[in-house]
Coordinates of C-alpha atoms and ligand atoms in Angstrom, one line a residue:
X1 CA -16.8 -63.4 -96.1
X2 CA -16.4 -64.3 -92.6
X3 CA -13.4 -62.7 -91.7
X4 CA -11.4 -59.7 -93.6
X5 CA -8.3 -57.8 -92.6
X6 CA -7.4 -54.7 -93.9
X7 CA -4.3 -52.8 -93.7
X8 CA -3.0 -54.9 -90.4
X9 CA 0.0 -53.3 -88.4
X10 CA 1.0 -54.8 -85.1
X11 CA 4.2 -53.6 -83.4
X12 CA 4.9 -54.3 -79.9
X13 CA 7.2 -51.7 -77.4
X14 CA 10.4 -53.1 -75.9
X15 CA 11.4 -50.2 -73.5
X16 CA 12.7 -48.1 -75.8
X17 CA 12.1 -49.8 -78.9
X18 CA 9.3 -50.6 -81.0
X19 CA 9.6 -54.0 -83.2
X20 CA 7.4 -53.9 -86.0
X21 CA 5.7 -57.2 -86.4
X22 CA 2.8 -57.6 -88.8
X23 CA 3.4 -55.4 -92.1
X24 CA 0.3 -54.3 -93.9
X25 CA -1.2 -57.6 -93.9
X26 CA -4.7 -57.9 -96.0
X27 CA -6.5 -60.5 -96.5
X28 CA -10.3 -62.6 -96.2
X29 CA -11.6 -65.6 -95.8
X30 CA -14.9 -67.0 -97.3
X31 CA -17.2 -68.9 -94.8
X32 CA -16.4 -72.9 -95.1
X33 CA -12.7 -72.0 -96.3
X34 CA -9.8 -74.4 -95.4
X35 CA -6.5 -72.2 -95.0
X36 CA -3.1 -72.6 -94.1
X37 CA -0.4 -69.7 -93.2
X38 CA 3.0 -70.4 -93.5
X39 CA 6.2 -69.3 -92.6
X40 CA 9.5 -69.9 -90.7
X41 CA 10.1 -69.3 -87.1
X42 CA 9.4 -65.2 -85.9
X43 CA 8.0 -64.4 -88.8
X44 CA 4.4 -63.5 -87.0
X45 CA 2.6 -66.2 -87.4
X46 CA 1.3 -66.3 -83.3
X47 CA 0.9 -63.0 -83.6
X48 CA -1.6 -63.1 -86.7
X49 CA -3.2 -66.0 -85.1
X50 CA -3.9 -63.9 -81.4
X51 CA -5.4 -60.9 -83.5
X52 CA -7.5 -63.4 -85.6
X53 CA -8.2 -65.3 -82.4
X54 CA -9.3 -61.8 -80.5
X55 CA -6.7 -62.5 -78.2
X56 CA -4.9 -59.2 -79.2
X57 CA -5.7 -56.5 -81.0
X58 CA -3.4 -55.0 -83.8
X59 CA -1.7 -51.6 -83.3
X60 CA -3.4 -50.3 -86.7
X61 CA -6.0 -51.6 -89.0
X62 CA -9.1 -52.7 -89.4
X63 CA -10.9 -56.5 -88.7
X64 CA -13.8 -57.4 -89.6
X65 CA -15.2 -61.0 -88.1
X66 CA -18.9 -61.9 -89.2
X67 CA -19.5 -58.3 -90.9
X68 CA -18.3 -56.9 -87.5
X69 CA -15.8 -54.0 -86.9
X70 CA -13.6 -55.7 -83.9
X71 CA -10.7 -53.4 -84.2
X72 CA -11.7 -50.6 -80.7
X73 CA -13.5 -53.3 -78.9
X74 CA -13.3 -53.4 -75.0
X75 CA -11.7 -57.0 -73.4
X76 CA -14.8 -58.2 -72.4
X77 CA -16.5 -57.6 -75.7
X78 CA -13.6 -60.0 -77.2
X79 CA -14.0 -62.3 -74.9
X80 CA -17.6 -62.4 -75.7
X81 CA -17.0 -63.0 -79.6
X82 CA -14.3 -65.0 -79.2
X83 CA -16.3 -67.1 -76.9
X84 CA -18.9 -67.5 -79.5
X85 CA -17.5 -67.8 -83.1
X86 CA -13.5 -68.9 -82.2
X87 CA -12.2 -72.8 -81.0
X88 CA -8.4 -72.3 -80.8
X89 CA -6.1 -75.7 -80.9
X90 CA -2.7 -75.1 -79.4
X91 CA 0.4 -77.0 -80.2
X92 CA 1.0 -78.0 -76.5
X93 CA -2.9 -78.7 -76.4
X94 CA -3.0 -76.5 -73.3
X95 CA -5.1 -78.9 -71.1
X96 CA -6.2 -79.4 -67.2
X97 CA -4.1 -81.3 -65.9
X98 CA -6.1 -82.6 -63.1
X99 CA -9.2 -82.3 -65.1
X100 CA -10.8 -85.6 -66.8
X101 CA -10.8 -85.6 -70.6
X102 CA -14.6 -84.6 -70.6
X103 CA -14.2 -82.1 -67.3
X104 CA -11.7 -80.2 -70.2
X105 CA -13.8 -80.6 -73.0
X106 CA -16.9 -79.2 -71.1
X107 CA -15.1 -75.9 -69.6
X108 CA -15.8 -73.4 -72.4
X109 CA -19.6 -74.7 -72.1
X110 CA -19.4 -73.2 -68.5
X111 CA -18.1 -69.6 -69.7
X112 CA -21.2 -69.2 -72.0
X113 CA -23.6 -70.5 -69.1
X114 CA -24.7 -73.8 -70.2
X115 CA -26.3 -75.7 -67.5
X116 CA -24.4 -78.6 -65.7
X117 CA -26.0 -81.8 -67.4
X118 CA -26.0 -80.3 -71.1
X119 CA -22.5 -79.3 -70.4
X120 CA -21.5 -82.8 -69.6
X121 CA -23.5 -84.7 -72.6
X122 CA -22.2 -81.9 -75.0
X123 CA -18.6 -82.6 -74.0
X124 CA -19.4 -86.5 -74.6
X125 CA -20.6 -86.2 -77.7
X126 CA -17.2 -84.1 -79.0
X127 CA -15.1 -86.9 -77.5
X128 CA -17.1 -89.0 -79.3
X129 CA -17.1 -87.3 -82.9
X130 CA -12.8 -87.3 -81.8
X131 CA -12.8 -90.8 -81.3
X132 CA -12.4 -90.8 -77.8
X133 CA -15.3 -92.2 -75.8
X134 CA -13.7 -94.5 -74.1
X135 CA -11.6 -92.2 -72.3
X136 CA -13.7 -89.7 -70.7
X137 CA -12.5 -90.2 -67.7
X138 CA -8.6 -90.2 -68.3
X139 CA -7.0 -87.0 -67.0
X140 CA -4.3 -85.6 -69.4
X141 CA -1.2 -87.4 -68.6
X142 CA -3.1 -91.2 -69.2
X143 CA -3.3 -90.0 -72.9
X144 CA -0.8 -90.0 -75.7
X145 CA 0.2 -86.5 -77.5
X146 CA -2.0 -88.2 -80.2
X147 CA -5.2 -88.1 -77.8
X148 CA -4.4 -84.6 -75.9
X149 CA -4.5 -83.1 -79.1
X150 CA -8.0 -84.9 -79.8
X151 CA -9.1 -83.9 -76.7
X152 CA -8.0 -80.1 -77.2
X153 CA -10.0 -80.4 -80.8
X154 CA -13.1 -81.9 -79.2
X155 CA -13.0 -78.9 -76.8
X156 CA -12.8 -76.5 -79.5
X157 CA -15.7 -77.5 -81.6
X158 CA -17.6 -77.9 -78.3
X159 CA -19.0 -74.7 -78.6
X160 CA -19.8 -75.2 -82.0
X161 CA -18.1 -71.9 -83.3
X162 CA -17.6 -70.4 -86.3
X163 CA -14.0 -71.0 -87.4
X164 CA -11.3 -73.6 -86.4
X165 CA -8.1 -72.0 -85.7
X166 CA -5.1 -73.9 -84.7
X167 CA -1.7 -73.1 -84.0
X168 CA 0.7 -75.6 -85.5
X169 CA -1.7 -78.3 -84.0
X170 CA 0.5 -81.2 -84.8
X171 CA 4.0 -79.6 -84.2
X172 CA 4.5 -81.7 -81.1
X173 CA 3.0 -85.0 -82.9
X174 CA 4.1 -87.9 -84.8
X175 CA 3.5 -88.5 -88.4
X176 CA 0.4 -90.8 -87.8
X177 CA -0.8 -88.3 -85.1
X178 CA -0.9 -85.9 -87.1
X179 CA -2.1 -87.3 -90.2
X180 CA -5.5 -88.2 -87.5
X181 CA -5.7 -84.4 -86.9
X182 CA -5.6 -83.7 -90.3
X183 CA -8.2 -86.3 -90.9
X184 CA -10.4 -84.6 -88.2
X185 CA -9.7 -80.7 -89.5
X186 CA -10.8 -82.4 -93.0
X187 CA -14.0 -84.0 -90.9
X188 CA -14.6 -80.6 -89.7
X189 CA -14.4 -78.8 -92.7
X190 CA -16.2 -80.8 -94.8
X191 CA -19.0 -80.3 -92.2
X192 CA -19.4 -77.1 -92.9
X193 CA -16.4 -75.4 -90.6
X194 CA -14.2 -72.5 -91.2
X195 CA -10.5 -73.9 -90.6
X196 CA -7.6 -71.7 -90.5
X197 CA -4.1 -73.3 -89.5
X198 CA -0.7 -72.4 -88.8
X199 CA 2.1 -74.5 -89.7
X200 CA 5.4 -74.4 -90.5
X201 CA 5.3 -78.1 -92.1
X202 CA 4.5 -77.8 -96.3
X203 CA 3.2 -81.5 -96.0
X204 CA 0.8 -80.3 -93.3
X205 CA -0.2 -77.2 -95.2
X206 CA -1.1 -79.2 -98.3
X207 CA -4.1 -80.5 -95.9
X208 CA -5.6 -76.8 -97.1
X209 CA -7.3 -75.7 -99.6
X210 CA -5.3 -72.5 -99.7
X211 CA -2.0 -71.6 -98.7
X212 CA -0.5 -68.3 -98.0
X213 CA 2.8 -67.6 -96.5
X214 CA 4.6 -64.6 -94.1
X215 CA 7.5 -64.3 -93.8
X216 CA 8.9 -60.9 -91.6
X217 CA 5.6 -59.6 -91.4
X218 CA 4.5 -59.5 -94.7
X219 CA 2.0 -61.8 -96.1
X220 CA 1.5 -63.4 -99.2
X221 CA -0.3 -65.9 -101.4
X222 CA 1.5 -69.2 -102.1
X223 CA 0.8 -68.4 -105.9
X224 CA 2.8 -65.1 -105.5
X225 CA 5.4 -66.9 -103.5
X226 CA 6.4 -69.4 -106.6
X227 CA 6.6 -66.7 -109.1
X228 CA 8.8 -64.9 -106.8
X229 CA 11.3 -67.4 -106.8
X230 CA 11.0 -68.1 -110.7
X231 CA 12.2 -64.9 -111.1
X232 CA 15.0 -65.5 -108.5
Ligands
ATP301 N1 5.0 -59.8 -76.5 C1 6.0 -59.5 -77.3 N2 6.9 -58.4 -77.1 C2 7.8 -58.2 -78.0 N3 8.1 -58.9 -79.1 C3 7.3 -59.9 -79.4 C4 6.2 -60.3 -78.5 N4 5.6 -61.4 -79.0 C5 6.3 -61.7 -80.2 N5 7.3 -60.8 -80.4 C6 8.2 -60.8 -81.5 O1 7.4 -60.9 -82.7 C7 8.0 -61.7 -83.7 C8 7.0 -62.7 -84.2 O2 6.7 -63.6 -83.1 P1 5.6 -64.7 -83.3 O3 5.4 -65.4 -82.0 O4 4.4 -64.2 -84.0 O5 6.4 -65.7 -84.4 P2 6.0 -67.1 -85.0 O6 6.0 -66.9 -86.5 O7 4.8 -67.6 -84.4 O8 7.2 -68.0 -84.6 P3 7.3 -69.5 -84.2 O9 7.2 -70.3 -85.5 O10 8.7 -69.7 -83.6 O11 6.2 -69.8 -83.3 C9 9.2 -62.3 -83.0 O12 10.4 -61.6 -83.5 C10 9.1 -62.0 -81.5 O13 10.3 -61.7 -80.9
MG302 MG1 4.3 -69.2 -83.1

């Protein structure tokens, strides 16, 4: 198992209110799993994705990433982990702007210390395993939404972690943009990656090997989903 949630709460305080978020959500992943979460717009989905991430932490519950108790950890110890074992892809593929394609892919290197040369060939050979080494040079706005994204997945993997996670990674895409990324995530994963994606699309989610669904807070299995509408 590489990641397991147990009994996951997360409300957040608006002055004088507190809006319940995440709902008991349980749930684990096996290591080399392809999964997608679904469900429509404010339903928690970012919100899952920044406590998987270690970008938040939930209000009560219990994670566990690599056989590790995260929940009580200190900012700088999640920064650590997330450093390590997490490569996020964004659906605004959150670039440099007046970084190069392989300045931006080589940035996380410099957080976990690699020296400068490694840091640069590293970079070059994700752009190349993205299809994109012939634009190492380009700076954000040369590249299509198609290729931003590529280069946002190139410098996820660049670190070589653990899991994939991506938030709605081709909402801002075409059809044949996305259907790359998805050929890329299946790349990955057939590689030996942990992929977890959040999407809203059910043609993009069918990329996965598992599908689960939340919808206000709650999760659920796509399999528990059908039979709830059968008995609708
Ligand atoms: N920082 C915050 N403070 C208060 N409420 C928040 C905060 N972040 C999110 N929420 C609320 O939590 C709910 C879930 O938000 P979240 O961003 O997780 O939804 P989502 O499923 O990702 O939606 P979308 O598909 O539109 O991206 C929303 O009702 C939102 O208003
Ligand atoms: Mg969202």
């Amino acid at each position: 198992m590489i990641l397991q949630l147990e009994h996951i709460y997360k409300d957040y305080n608006q002055e004088k209110f507190v809006v319940p978020v995440l709902k008991d959500v349980s749930f684990s992943v096996e290591e080399g799993e392809y999964v997608a979460i679904m469900g429509p717009s404010g339903s928690g989905k970012s919100t899952l994705m920044n406590i998987i991430g270690c970008l938040d932490t939930p209000t009560s519950g219990t994670y566990f990433l690599k056989g590790v108790d995260i929940s009580g950890r200190s900012d700088s110890e999640m920064s650590k982990i997330r450093n390590k074992s997490i490569g996020f892809v964004f659906q605004n593929f959150n670039l440099l702007p007046k970084q190069s394609a392989v300045e931006n892919v080589a940035l996380p290197l410099l957080y976990s210390g690699v020296p400068r040369k490694e840091r640069r060939e590293r970079a070059k050979a994700a752009l190349e395993k993205v299809g994109l080494e012939d634009r190492l040079e380009f700076k954000p706005t040369q590249l299509s939404g198609g290729q931003k994204q590529r280069v946002a997945i190139a410098r996820a993997i660049v670190t070589k972690p653990d899991i994939l996670l991506a938030d709605e990674p081709t909402g801002a895409l075409d059809t044949a943009s996305g259907l790359q990324v998805m050929e890329l995530f299946k790349q990955l994963n057939q590689e030996g990656m942990t992929v977890i994606m959040i999407t809203h699309d059910p043609d993009i989610a069918a990329h996965a090997h598992r599908v689960m669904t939340i919808r206000d807070g709650i999760l659920s299995s796509a399999e528990e989903e059908e039979f709830y509408y059968e008995e609708e």
